[in-house]
PDB file of C-alpha atoms in Angstrom:
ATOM      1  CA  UNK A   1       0.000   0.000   0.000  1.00  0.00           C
ATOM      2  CA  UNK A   2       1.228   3.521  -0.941  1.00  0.00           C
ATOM      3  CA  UNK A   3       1.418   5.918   2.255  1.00  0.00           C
ATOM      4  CA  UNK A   4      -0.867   8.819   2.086  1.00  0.00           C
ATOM      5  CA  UNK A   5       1.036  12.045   1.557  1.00  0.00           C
ATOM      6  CA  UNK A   6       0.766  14.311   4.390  1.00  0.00           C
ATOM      7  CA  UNK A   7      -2.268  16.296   4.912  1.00  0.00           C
ATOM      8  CA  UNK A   8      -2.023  20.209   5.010  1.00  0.00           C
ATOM      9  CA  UNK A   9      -4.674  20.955   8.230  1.00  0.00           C
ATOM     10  CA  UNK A  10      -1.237  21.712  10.403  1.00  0.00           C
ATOM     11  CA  UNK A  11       0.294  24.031   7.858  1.00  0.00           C
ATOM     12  CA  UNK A  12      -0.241  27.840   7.293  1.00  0.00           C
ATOM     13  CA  UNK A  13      -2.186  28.902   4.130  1.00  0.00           C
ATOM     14  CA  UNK A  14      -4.082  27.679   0.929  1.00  0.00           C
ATOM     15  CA  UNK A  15      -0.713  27.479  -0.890  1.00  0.00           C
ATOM     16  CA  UNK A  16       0.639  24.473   1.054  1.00  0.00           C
ATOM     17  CA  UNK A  17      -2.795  22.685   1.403  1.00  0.00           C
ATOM     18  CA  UNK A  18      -3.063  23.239  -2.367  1.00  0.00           C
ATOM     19  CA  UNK A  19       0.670  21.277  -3.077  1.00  0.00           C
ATOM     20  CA  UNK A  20      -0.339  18.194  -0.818  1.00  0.00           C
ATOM     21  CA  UNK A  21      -3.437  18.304  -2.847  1.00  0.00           C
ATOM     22  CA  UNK A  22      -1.751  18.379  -6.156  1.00  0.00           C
ATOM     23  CA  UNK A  23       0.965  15.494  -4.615  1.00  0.00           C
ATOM     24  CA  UNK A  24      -1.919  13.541  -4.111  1.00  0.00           C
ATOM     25  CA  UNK A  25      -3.500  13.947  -6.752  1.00  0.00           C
ATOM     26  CA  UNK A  26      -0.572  13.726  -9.504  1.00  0.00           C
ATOM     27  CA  UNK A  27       0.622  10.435  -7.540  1.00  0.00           C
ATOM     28  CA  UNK A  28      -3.261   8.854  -7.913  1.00  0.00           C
ATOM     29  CA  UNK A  29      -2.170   9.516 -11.708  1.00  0.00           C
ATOM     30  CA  UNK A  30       0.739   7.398 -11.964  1.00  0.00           C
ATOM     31  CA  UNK A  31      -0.746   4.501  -9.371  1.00  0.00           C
ATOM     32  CA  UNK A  32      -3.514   4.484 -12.090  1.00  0.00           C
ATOM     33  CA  UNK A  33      -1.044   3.851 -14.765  1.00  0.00           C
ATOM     34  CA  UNK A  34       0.452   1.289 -12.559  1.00  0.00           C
ATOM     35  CA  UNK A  35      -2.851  -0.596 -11.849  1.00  0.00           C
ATOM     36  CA  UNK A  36      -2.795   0.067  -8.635  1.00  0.00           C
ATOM     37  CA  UNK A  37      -6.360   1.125  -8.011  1.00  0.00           C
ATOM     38  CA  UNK A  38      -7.341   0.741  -4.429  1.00  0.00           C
ATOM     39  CA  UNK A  39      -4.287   3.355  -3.822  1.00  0.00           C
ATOM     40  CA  UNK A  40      -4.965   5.744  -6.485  1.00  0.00           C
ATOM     41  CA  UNK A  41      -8.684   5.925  -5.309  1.00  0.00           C
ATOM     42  CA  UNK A  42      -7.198   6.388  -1.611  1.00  0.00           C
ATOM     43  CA  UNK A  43      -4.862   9.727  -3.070  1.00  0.00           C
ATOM     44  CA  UNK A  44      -7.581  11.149  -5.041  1.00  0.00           C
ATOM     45  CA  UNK A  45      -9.874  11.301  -1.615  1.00  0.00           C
ATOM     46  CA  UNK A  46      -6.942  12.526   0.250  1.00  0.00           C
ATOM     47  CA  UNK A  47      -6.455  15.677  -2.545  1.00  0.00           C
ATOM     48  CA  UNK A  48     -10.275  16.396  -2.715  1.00  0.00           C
ATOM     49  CA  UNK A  49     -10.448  18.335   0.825  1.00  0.00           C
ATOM     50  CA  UNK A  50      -6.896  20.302   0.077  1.00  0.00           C
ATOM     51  CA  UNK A  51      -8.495  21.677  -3.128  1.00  0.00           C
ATOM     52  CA  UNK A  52     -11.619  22.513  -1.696  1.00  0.00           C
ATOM     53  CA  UNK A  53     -10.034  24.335   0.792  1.00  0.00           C
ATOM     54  CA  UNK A  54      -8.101  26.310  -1.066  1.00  0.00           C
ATOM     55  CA  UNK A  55     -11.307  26.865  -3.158  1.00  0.00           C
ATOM     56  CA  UNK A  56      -9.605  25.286  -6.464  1.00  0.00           C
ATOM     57  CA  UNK A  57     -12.925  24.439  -8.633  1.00  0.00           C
ATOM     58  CA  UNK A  58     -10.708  23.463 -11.510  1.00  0.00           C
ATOM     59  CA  UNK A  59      -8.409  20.661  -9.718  1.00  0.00           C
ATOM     60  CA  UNK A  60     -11.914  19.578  -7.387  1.00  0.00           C
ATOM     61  CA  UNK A  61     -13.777  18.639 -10.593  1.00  0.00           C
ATOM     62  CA  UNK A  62     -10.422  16.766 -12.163  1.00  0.00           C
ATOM     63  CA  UNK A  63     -10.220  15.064  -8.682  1.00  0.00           C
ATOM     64  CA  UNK A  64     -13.586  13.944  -9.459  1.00  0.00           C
ATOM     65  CA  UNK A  65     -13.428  12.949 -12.362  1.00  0.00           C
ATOM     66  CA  UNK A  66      -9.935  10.806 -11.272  1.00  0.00           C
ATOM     67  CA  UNK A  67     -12.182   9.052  -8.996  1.00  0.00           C
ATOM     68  CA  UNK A  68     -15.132   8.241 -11.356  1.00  0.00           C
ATOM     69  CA  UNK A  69     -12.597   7.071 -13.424  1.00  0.00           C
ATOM     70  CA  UNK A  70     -11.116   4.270 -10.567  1.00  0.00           C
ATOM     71  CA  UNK A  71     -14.781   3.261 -10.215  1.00  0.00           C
ATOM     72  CA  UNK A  72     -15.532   2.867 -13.613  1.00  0.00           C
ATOM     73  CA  UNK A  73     -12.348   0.808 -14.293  1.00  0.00           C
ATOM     74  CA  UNK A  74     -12.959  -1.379 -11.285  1.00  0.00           C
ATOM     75  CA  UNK A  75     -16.937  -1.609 -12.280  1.00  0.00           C
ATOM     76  CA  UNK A  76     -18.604   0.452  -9.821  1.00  0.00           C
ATOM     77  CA  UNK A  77     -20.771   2.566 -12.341  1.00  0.00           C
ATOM     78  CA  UNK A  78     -23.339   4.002 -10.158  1.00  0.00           C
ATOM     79  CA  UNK A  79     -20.535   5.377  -7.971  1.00  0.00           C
ATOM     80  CA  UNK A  80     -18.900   6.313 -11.183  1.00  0.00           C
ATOM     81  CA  UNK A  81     -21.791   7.819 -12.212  1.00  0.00           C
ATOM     82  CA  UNK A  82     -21.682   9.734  -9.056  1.00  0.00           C
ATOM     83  CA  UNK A  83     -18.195  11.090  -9.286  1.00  0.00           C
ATOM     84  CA  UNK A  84     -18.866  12.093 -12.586  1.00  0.00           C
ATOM     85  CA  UNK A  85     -22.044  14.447 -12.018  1.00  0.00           C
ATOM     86  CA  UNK A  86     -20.100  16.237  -9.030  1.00  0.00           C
ATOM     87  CA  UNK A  87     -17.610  17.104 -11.405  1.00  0.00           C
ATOM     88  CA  UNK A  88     -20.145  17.942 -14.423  1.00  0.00           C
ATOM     89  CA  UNK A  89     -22.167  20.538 -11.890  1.00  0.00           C
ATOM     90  CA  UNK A  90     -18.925  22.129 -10.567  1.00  0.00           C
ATOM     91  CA  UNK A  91     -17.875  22.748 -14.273  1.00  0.00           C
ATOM     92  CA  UNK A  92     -21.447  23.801 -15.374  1.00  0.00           C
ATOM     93  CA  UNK A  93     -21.313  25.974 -12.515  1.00  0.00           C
ATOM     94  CA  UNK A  94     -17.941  27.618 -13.383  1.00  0.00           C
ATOM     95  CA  UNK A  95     -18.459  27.679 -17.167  1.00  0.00           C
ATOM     96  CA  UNK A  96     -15.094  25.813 -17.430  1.00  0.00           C
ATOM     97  CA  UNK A  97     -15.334  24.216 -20.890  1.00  0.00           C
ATOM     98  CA  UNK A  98     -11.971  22.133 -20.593  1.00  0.00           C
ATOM     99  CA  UNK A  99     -13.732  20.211 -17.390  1.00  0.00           C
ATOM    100  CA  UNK A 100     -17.222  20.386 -18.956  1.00  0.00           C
ATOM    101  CA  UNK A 101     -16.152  18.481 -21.953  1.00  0.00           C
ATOM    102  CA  UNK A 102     -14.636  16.162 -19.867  1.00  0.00           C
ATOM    103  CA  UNK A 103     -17.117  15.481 -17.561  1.00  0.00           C
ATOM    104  CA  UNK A 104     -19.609  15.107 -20.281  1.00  0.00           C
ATOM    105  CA  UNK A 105     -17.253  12.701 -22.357  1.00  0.00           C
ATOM    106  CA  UNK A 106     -17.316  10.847 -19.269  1.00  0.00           C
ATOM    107  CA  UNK A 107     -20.675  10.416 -18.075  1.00  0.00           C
ATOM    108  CA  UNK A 108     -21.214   9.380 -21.934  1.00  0.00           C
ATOM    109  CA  UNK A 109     -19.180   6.560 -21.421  1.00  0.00           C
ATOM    110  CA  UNK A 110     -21.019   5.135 -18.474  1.00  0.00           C
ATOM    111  CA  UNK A 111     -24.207   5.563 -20.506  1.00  0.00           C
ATOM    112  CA  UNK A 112     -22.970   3.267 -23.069  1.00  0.00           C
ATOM    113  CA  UNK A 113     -22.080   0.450 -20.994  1.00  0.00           C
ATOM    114  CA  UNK A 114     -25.035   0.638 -19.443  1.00  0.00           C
ATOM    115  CA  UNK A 115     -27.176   0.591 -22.296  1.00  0.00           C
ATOM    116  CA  UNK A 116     -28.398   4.008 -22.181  1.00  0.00           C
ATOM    117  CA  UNK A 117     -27.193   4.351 -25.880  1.00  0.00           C
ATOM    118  CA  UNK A 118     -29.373   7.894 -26.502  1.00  0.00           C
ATOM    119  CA  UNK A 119     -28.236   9.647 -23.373  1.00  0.00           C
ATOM    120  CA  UNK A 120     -24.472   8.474 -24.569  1.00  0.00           C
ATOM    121  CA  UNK A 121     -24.815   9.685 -27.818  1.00  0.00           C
ATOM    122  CA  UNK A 122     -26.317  13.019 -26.323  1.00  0.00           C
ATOM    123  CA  UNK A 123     -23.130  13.266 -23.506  1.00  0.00           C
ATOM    124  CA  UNK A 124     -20.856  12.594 -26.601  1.00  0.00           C
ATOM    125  CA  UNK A 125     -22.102  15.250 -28.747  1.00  0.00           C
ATOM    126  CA  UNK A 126     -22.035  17.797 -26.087  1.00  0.00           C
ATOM    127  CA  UNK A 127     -18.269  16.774 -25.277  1.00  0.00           C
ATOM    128  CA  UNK A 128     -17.580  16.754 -28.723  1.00  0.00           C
ATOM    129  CA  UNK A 129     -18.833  20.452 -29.550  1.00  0.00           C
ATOM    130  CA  UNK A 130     -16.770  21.737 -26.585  1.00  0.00           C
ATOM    131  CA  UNK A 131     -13.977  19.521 -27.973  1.00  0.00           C
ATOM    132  CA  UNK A 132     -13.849  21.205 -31.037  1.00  0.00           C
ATOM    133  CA  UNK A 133     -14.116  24.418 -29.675  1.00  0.00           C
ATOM    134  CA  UNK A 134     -11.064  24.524 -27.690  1.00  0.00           C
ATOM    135  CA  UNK A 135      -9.346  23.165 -30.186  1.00  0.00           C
ATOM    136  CA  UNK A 136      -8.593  19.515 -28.309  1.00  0.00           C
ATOM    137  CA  UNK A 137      -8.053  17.388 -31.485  1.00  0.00           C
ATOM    138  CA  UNK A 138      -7.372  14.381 -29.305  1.00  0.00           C
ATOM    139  CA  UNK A 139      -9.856  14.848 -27.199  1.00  0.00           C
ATOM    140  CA  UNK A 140     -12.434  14.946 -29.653  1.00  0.00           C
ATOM    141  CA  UNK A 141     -11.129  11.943 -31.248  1.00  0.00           C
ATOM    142  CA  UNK A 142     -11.890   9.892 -28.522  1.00  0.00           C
ATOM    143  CA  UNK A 143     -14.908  10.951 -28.298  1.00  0.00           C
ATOM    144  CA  UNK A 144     -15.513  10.288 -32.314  1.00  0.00           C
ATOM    145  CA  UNK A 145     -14.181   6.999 -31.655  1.00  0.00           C
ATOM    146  CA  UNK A 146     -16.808   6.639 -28.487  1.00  0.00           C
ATOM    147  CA  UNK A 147     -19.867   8.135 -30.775  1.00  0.00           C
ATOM    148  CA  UNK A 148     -18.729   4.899 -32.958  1.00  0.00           C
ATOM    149  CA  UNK A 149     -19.035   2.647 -30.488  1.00  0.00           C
ATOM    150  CA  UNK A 150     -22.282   3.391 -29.249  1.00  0.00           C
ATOM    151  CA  UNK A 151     -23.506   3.722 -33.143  1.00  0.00           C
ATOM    152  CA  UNK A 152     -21.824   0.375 -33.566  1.00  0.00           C
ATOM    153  CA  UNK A 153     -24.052  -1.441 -30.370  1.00  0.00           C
ATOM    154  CA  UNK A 154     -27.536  -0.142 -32.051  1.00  0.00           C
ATOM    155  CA  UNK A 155     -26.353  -1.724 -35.059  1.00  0.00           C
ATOM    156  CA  UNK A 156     -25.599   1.350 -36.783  1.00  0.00           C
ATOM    157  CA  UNK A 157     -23.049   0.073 -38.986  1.00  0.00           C
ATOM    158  CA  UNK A 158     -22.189   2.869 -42.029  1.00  0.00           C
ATOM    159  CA  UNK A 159     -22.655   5.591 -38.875  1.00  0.00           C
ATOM    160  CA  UNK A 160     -20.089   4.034 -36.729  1.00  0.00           C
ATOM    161  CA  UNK A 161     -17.442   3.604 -39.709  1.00  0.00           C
ATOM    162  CA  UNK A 162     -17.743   7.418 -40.059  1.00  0.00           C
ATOM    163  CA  UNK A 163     -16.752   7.966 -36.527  1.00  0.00           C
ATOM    164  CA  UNK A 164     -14.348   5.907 -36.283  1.00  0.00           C
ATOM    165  CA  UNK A 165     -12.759   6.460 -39.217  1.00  0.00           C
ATOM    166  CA  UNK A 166     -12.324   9.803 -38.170  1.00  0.00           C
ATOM    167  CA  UNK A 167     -10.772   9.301 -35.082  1.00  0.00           C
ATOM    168  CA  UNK A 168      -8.268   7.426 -36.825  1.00  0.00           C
ATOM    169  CA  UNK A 169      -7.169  10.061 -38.905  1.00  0.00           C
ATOM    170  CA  UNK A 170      -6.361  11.969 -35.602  1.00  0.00           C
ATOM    171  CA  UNK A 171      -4.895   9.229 -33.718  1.00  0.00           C
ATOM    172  CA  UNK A 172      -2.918   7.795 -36.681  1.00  0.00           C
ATOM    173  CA  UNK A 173      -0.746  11.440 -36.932  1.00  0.00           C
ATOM    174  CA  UNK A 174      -1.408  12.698 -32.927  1.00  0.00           C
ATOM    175  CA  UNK A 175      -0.987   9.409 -31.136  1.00  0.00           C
ATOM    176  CA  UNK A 176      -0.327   6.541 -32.866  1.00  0.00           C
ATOM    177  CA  UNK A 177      -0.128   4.272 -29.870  1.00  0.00           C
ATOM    178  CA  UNK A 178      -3.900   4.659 -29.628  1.00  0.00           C
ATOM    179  CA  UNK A 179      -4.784   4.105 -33.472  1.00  0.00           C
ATOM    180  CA  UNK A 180      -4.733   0.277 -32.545  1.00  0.00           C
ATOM    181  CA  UNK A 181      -8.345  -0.343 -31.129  1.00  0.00           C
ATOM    182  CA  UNK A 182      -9.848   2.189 -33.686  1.00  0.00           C
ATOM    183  CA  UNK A 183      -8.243  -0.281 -36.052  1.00  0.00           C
ATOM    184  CA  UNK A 184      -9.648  -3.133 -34.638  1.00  0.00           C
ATOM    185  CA  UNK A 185     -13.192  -1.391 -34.554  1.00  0.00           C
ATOM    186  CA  UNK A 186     -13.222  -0.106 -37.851  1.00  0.00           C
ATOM    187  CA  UNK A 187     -12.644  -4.118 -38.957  1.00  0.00           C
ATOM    188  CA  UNK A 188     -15.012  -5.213 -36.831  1.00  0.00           C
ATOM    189  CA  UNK A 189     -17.203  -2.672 -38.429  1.00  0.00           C
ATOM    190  CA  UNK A 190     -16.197  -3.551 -41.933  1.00  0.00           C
ATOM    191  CA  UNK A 191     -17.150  -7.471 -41.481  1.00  0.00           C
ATOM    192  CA  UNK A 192     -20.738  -6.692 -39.622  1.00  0.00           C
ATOM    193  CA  UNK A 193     -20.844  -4.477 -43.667  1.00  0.00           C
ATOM    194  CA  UNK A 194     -19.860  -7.600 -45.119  1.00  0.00           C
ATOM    195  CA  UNK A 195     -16.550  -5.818 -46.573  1.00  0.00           C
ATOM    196  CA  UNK A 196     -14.487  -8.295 -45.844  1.00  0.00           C
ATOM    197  CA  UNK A 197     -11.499  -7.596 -47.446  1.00  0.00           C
ATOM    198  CA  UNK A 198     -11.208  -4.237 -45.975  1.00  0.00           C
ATOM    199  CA  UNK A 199     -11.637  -5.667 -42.762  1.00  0.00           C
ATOM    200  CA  UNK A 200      -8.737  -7.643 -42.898  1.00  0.00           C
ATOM    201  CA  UNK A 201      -6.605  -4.937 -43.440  1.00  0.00           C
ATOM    202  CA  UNK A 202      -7.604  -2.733 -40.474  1.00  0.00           C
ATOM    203  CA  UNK A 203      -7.483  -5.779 -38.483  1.00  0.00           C
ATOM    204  CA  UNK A 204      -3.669  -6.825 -39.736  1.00  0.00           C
ATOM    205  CA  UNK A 205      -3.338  -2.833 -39.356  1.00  0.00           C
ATOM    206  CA  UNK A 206      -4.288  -3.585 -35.840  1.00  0.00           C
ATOM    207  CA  UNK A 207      -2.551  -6.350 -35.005  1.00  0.00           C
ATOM    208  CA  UNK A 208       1.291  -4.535 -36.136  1.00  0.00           C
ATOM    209  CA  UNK A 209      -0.092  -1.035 -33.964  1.00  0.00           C
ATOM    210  CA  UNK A 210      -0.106  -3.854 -31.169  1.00  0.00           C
ATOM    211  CA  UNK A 211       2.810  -5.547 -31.553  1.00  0.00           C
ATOM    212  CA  UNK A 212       4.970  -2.790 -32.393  1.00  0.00           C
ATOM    213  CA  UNK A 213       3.820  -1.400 -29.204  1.00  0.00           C
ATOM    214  CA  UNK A 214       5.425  -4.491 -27.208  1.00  0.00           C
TER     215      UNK A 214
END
């Protein structure tokens, strides 16, 4: 188990309560990365109070979002869910449109895998809008790639292909390391369209994105 880092009650000032926060909270990150999810969940609770009280909206609703995120990875969706409105009101509330189009992006996703297919594609759009306004080509890929998803579990075959293929163009010259399950989508997509032959290729396409990533 990963300590807690100190909390800032016994120190003077927002400042300091503010670092431990951030400490926290930027640690969570990289036990996240690590798998490690019981601690990261632990260090994103501990940095929620410090930004709070130093009255840091911004970091409270990422915090928030970094624990809706444990819970959805470890398959607690209602408490996901949860995690994921707090954050959504706090960045309606602020008119922050970075932590609003995250928020919404997220919430879509726990519609989808739920089954809640129209309120997903709703989230998505949202995200997407605010996406494109600031300018967050990445960000709006994933959600492209997310729109095709949900288009691609109501059996909307020639609208999920357009998603997804563009999210690939973005991925394939922003982040190629992420191009690989697009690739595998867009040929599962391809054989449900009977286009066989094209769906070999994104899934070979797929399958050297993996390996080269080994």
């Amino acid at each position: 188990m990963v300590p807690l880092l100190p909390q800032g009650a016994h120190l003077r000032g927002a400042k300091s309560v503010r670092f431990e926060a951030m400490a926290n909270f930027e640690l969570a990150g990289v036990l996240v990365a690590r798998g490690k999810l019981d601690d990261a969940l632990r260090h994103y609770q501990a940095a929620l109070p410090g930004f709070r009280q130093a009255r840091d909206s911004f970091q409270e609703g990422r915090t928030l979002n970094g624990i809706g995120n444990v819970y959805f990875l470890t398959g607690f969706r209602e408490k996901a869910w949860e995690s994921y409105m707090a954050s959504y009101s706090i960045a309606r509330d602020t008119q922050n449109d970075v932590l609003l189009s995250r928020s919404l992006n997220n919430l879509g996703s726990v519609a989808r895998v739920t089954g809640r297919y129209a309120e997903a594609i709703d989230f998505d759009q949202r995200s997407l809008e605010l996406k494109l306004r600031t300018k967050d080509e990445v960000g709006a890929a994933r959600t492209y790639s997310g729109l095709g998803t949900t288009y691609f579990k109501l059996g909307n075959y020639s609208k999920a292909l357009e998603y997804y293929k563009t999210a690939l163009g973005v991925f394939q010259t922003k982040v190629p390391g992420e191009a690989s399950v697009v690739l595998n989508n867009l040929g599962s997509t391809l054989k449900n369209l009977e286009r066989y032959d094209e769906a070999l290729d994104f899934l070979k396409k797929a399958y050297e994105v993996g390996e080269a990533r080994r």
